[in-house]
Coordinates of N, CA and C in Angstrom, one line a residue:
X16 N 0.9 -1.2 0.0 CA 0.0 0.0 0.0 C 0.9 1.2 0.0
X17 N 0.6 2.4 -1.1 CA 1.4 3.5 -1.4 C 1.3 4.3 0.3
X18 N 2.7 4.7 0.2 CA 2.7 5.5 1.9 C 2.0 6.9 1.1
X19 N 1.2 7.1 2.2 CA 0.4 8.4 1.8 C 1.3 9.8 2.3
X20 N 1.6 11.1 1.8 CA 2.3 11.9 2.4 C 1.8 12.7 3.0
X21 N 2.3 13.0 4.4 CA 1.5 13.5 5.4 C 1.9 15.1 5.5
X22 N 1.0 15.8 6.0 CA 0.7 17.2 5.7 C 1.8 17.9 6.3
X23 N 2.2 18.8 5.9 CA 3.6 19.4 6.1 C 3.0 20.3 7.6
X24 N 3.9 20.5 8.7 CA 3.6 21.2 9.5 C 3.3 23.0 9.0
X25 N 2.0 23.2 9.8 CA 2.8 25.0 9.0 C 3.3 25.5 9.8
X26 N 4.3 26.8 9.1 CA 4.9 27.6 9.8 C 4.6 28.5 10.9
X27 N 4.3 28.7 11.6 CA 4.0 29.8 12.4 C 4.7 31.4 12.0
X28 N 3.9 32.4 11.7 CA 4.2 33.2 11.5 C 3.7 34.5 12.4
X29 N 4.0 35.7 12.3 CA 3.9 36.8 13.2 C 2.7 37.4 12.5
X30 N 1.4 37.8 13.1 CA 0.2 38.6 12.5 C 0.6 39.5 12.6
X31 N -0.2 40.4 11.5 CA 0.3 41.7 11.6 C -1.2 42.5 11.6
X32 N -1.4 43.8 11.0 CA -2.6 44.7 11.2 C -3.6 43.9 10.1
X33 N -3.4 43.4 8.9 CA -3.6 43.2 8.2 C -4.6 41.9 8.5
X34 N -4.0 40.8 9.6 CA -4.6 39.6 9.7 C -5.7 40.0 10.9
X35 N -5.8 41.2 11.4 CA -6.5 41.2 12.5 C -8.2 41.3 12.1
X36 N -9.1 41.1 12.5 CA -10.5 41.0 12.5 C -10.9 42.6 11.9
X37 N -11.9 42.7 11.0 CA -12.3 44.1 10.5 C -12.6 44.9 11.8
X38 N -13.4 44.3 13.0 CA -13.6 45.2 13.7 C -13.0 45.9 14.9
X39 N -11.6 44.9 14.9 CA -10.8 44.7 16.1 C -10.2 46.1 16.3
X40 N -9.5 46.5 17.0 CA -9.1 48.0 17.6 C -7.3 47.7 17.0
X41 N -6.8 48.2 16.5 CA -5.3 48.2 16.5 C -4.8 48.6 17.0
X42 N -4.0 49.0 18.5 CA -3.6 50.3 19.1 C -2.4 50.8 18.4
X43 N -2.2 51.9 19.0 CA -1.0 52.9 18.1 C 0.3 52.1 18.5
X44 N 1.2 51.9 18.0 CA 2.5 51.5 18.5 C 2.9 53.2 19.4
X45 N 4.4 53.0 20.4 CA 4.7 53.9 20.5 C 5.2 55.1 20.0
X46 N 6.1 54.6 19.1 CA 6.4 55.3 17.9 C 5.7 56.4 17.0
X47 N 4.6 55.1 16.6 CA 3.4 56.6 15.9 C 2.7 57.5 17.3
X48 N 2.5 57.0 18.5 CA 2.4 58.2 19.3 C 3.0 59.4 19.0
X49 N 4.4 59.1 19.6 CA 5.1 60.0 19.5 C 4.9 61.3 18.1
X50 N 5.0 60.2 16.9 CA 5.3 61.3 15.4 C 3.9 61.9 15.5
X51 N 2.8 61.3 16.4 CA 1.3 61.9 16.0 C 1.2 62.9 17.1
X52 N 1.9 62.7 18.1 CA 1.6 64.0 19.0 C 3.0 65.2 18.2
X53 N 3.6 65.1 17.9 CA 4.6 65.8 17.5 C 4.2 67.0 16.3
X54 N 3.5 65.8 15.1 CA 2.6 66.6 13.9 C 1.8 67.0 14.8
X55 N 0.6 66.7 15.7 CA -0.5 67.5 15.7 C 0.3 68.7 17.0
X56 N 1.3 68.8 17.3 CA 1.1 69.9 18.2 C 2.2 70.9 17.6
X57 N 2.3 70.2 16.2 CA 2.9 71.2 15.9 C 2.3 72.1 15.0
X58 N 1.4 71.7 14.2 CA 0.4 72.4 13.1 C -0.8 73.0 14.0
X59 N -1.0 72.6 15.3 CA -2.0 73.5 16.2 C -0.9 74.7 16.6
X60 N 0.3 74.6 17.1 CA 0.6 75.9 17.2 C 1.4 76.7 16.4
X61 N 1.5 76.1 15.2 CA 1.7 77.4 13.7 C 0.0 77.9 13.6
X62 N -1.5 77.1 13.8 CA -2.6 78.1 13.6 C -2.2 78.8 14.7
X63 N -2.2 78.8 16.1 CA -2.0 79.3 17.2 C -1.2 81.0 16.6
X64 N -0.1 80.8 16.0 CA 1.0 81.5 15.9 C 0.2 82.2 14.4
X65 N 0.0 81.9 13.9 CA -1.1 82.6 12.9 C -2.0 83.9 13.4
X66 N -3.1 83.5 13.7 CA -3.6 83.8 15.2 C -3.0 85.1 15.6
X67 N -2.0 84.3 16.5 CA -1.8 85.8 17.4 C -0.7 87.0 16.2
X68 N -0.6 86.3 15.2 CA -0.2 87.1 14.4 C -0.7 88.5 13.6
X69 N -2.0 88.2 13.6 CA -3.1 88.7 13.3 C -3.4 89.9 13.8
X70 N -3.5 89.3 15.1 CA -4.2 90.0 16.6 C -5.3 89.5 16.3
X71 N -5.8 87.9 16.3 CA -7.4 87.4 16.4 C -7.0 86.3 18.0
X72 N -8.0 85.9 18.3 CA -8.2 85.2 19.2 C -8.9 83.8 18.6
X73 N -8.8 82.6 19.8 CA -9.8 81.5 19.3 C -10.2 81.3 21.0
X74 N -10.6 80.0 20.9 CA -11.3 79.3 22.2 C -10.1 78.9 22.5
X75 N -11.0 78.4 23.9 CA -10.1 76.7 24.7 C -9.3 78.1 25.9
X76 N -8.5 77.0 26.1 CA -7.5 77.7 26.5 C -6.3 78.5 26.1
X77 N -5.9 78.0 24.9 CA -4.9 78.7 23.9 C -5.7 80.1 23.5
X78 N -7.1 79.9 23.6 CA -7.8 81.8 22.8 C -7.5 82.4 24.5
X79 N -7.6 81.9 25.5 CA -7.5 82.2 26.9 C -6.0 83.3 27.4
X80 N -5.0 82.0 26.4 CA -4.1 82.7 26.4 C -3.7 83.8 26.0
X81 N -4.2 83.9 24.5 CA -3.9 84.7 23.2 C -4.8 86.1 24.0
X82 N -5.6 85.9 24.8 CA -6.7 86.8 24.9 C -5.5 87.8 25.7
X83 N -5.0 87.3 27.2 CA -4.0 87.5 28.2 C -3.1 88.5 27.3
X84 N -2.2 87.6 26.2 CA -1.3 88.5 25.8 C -1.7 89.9 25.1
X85 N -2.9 90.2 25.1 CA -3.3 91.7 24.7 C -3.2 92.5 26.1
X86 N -3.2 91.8 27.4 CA -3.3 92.7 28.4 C -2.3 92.5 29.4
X87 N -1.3 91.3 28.8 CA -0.5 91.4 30.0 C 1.1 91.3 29.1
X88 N 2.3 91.7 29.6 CA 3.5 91.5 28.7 C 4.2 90.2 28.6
X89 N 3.7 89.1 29.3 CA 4.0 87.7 29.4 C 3.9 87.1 27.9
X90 N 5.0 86.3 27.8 CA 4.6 85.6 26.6 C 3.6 84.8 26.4
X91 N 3.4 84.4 26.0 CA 2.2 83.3 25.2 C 2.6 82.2 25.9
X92 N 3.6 81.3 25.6 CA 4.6 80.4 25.8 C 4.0 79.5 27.5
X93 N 4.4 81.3 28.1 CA 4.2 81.1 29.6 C 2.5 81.2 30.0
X94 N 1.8 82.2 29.3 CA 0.3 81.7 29.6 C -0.4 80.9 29.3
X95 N 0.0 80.2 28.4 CA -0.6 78.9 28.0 C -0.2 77.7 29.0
X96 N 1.0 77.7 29.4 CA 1.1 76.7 30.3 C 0.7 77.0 31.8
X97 N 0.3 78.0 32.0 CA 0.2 78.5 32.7 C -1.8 78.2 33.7
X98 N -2.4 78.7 32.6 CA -3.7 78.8 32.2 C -4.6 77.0 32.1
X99 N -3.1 76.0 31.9 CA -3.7 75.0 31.7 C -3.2 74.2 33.3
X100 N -2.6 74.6 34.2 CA -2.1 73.7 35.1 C -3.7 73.3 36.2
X101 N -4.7 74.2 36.4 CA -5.8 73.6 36.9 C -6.7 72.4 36.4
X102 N -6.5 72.4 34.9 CA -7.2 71.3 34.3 C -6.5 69.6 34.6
X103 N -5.1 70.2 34.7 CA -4.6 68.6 35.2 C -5.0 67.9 36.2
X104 N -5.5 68.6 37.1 CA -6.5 67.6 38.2 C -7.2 67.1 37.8
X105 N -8.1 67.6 37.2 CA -9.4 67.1 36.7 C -9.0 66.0 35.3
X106 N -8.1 66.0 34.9 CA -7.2 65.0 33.6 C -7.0 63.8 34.7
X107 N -6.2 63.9 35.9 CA -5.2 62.9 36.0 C -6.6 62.0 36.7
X108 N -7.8 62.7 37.4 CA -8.8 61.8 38.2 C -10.0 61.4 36.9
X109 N -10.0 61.8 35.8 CA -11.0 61.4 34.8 C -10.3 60.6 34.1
X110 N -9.4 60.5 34.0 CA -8.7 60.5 32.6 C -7.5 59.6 32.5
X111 N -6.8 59.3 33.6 CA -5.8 58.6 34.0 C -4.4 59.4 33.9
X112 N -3.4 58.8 35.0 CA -1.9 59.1 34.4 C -1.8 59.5 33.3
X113 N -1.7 58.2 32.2 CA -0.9 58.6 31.3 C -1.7 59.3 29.9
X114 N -2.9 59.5 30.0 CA -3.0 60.5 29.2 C -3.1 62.1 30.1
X115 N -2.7 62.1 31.5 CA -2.1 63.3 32.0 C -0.8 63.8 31.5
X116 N 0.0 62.8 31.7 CA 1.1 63.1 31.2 C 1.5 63.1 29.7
X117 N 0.8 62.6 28.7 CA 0.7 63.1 27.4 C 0.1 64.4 27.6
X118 N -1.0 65.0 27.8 CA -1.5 66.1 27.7 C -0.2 67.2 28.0
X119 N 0.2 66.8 29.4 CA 1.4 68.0 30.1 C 2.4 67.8 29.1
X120 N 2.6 66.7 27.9 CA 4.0 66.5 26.9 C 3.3 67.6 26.2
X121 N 2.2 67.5 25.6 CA 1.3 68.2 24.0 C 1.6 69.4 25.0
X122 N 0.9 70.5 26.1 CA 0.9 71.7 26.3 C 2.3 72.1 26.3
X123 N 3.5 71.5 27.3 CA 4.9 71.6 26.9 C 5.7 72.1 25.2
X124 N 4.7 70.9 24.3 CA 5.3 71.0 22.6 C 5.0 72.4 22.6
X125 N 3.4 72.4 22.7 CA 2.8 73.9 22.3 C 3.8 75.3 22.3
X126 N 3.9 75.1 24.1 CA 4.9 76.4 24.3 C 6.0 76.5 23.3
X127 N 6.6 75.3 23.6 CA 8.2 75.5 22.8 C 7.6 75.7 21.5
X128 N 7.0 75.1 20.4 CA 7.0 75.4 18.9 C 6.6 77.0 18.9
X129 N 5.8 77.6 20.1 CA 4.9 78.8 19.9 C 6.6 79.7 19.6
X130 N 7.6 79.1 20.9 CA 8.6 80.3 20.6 C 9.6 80.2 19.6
X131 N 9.5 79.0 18.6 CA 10.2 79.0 17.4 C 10.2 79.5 16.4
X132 N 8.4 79.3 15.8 CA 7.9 79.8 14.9 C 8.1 81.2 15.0
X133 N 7.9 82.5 15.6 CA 8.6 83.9 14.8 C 10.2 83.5 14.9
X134 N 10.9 82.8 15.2 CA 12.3 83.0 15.0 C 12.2 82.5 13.6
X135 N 11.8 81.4 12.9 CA 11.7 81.0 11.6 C 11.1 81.2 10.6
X136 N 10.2 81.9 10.8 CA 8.9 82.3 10.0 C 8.2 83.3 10.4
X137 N 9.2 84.5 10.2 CA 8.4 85.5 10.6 C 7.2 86.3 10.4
X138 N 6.3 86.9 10.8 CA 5.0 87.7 9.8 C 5.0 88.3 10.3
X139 N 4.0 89.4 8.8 CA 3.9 90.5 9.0 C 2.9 90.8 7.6
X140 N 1.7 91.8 8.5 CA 0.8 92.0 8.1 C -0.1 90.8 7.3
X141 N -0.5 90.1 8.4 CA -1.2 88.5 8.3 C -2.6 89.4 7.8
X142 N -3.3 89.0 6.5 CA -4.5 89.8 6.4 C -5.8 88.7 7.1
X143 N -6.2 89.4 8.4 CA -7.1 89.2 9.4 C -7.9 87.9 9.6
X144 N -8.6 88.0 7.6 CA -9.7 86.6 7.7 C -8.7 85.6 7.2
X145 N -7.5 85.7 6.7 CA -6.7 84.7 6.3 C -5.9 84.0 7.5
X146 N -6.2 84.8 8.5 CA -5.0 84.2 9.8 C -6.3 83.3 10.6
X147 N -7.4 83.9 10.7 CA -8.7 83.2 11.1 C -9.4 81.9 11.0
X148 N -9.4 81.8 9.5 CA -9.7 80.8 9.0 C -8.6 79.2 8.7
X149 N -7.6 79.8 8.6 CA -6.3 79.0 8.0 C -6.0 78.5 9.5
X150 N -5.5 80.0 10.5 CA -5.1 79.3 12.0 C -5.9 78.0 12.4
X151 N -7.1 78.3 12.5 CA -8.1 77.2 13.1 C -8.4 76.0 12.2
X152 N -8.4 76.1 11.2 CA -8.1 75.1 10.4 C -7.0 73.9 11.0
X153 N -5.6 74.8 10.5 CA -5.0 74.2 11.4 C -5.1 73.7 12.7
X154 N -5.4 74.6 13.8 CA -5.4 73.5 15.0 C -6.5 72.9 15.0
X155 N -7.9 72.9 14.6 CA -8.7 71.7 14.7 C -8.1 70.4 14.0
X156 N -6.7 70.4 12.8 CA -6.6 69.0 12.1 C -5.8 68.6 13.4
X157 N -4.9 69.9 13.5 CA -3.6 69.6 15.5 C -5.1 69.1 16.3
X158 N -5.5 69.4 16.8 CA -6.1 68.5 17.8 C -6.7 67.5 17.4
X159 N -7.3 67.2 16.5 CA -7.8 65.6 15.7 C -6.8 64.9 16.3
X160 N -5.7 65.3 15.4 CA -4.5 63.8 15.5 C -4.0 63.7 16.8
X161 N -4.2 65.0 17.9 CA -3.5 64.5 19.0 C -5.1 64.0 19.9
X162 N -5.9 64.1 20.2 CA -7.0 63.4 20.0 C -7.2 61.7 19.7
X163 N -6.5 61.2 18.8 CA -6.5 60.0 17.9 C -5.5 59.4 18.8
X164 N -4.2 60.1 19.3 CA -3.1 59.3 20.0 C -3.4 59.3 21.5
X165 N -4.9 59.7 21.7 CA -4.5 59.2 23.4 C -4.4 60.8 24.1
X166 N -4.2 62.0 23.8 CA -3.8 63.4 24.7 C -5.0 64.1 23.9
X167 N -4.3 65.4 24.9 CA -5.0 66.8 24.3 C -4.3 67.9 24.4
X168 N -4.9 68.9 24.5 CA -4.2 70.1 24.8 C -4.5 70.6 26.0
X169 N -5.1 70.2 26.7 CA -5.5 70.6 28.5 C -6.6 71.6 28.6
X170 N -6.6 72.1 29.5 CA -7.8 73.1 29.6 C -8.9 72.9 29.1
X171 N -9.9 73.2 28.1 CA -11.6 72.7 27.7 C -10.7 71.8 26.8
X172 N -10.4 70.7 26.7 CA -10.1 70.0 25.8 C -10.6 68.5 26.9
X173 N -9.9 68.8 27.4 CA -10.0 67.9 28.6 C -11.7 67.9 29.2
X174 N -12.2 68.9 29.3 CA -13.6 68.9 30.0 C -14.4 68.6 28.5
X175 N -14.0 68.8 27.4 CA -15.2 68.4 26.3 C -15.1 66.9 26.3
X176 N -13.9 66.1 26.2 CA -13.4 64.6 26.4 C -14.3 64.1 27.5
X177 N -14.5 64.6 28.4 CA -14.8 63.7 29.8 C -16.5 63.8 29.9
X178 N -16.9 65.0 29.2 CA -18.5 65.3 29.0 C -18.9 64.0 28.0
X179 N -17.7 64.4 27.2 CA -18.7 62.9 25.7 C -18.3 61.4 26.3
X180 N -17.6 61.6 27.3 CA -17.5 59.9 27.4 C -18.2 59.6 28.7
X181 N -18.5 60.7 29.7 CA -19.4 60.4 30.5 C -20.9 60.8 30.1
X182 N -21.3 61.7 29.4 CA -22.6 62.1 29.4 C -23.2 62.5 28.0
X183 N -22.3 61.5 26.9 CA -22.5 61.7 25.8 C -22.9 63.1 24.9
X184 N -22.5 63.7 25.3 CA -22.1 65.2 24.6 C -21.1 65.1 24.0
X185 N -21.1 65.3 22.4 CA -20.2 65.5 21.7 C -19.3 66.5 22.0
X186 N -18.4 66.1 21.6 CA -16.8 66.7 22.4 C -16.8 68.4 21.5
X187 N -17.2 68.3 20.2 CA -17.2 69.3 19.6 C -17.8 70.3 19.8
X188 N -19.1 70.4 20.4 CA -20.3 71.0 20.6 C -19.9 71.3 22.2
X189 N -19.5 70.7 22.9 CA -19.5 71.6 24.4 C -18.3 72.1 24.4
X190 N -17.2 72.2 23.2 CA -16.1 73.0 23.1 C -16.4 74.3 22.3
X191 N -17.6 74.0 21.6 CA -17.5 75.2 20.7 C -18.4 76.4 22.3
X192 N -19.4 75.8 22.9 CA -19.7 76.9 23.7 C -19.4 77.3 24.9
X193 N -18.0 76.3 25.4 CA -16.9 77.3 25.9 C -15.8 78.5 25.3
X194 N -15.7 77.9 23.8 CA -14.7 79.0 23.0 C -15.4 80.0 22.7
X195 N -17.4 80.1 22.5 CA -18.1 81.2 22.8 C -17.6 82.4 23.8
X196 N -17.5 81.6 24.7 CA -17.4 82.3 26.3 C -16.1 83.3 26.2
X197 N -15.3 82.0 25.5 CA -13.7 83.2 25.9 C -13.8 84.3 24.2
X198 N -14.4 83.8 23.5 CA -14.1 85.1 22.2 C -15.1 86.4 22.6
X199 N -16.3 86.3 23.5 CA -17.1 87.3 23.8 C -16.3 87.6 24.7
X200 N -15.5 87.2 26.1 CA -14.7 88.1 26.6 C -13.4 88.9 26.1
X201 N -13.3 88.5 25.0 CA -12.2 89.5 24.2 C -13.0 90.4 23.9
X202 N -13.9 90.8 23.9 CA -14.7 92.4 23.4 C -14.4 93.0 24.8
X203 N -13.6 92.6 25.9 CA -12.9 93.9 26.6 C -11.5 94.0 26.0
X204 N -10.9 94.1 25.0 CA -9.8 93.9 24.4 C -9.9 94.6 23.3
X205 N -10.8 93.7 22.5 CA -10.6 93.8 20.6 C -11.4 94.5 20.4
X206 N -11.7 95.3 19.2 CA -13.0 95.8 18.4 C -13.8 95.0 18.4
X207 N -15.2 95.2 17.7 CA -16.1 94.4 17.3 C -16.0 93.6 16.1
X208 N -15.2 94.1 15.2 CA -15.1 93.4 13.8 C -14.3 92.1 14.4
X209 N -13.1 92.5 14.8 CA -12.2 91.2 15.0 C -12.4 90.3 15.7
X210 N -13.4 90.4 16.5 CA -14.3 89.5 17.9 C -15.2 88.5 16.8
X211 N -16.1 89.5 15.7 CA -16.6 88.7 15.0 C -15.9 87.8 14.4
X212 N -15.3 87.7 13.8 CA -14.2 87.5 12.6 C -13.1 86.2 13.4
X213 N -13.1 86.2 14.8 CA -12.4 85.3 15.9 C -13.8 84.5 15.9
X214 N -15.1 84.7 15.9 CA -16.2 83.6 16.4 C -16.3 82.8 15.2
X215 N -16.5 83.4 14.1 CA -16.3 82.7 12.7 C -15.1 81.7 13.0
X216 N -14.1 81.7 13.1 CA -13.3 81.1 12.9 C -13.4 80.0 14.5
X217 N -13.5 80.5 15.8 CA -14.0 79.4 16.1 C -14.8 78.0 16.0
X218 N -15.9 78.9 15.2 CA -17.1 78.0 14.7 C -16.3 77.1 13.6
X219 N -15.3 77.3 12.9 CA -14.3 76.8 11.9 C -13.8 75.5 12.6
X220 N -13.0 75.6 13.6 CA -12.7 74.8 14.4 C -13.2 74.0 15.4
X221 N -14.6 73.9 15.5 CA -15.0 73.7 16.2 C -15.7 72.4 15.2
X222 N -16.4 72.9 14.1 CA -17.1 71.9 13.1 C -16.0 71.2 12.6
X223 N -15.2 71.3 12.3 CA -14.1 70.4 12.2 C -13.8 69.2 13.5
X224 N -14.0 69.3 14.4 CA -13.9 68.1 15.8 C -15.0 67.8 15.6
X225 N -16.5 68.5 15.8 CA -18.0 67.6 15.8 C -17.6 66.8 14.4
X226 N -17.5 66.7 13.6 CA -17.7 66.7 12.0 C -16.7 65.2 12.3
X227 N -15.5 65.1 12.9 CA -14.7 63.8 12.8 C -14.3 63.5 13.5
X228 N -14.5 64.1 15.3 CA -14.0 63.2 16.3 C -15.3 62.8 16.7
X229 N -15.8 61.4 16.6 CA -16.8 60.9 17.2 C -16.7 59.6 17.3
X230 N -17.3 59.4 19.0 CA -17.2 57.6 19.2 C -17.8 57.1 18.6
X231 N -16.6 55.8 18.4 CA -17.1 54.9 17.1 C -16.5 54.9 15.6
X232 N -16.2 56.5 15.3 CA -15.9 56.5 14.2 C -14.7 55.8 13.6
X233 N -14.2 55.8 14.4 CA -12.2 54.6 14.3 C -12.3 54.0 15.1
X234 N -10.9 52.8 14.8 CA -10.9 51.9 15.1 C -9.1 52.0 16.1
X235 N -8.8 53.2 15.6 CA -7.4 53.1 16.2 C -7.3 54.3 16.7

């Protein structure tokens, strides 16, 4: 009787993203953390640096800051980190360690890229709705992707996060009407046009996070 040939052992091989289940979660390696917090805090604070280029304001904490440096001689740099140190309580007991300590990495980037950018790229005479629209552009795609790796930028970033995962409020919508709050308090500062022309562009920024950070929508 012919010896029958018996089935070859298979190899064992390493899965990769590709063999995983359509619906399974892939987490970020550490690596793309890092490059994702790095791009997104660095394109939120060239809009940032747009912005205050201008002389316009936005929300959050960063328009909080921007607002500060019309009335006080401190850098930006230092108000911003400044302005965000009360929200880390409320980060590290909602939110855990280590997206506290991402957040304090992302507000850290912020400062430092804020005091690069005029060394490298200087401006001058930013025309108004172009610093507006383009700035917040920018930092709504900056906060998406640092959003996506796990942080934020601290201050209402942090309290829109903890509203949609506790009380299902979109993260976009209870940010846009705290950035209300802080661009009407710049009418003790700014004219009326440029207050306007700052809400627009919040609103810019704002529909950009409702519009694509939503639970559920990714899987990584």
């Amino acid at each position: 009787m012919p010896h029958e040939p018996q089935p070859s052992a298979a190899v064992p091989r390493e899965e990769t993203a590709a063999d995983a289940p359509i619906d399974a979660v892939i987490p970020h390696r550490p690596t793309e953390d890092v490059l994702g917090v790095l791009t997104g805090t660095f394109l939120a604070s060239l809009g940032l640096y747009l912005l205050q280029s201008a002389g316009a304001v936005t929300g959050g904490t960063a328009g909080l800051a921007l607002l500060l440096t019309h009335a006080l001689s401190t850098p930006f740099a230092v108000l911003f980190a400044a302005v965000n140190l009360p929200f880390f309580v409320l980060a590290w007991w909602k939110k855990g360690a280590m997206f506290t300590v991402k957040t304090a990495l992302c507000v850290g980037l912020i400062s430092a890229f804020s005091l690069l950018h005029p060394r490298y790229l200087p401006l001058q005479d930013v025309p108004l709705l172009y610093a507006v629209i383009g700035g917040n552009l920018l930092v709504g795609v900056g906060l998406l992707i640092i959003f996506r790796h796990g942080a934020s930028l601290g201050g209402f970033n942090i309290l829109a996060l903890v509203l949609q995962e506790r009380a299902g409020l979109r993260a976009g919508y209870v940010q846009m009407a705290l950035d209300v709050t802080v661009i009407l308090l710049s009418l003790l500062v700014l004219d009326v046009p440029r207050v306007l022309l700052s809400a627009l562009g919040g609103v810019v920024l704002n529909v950009v996070l409702a519009l694509n950070h939503r639970p559920g929508r990714y899987r990584a």
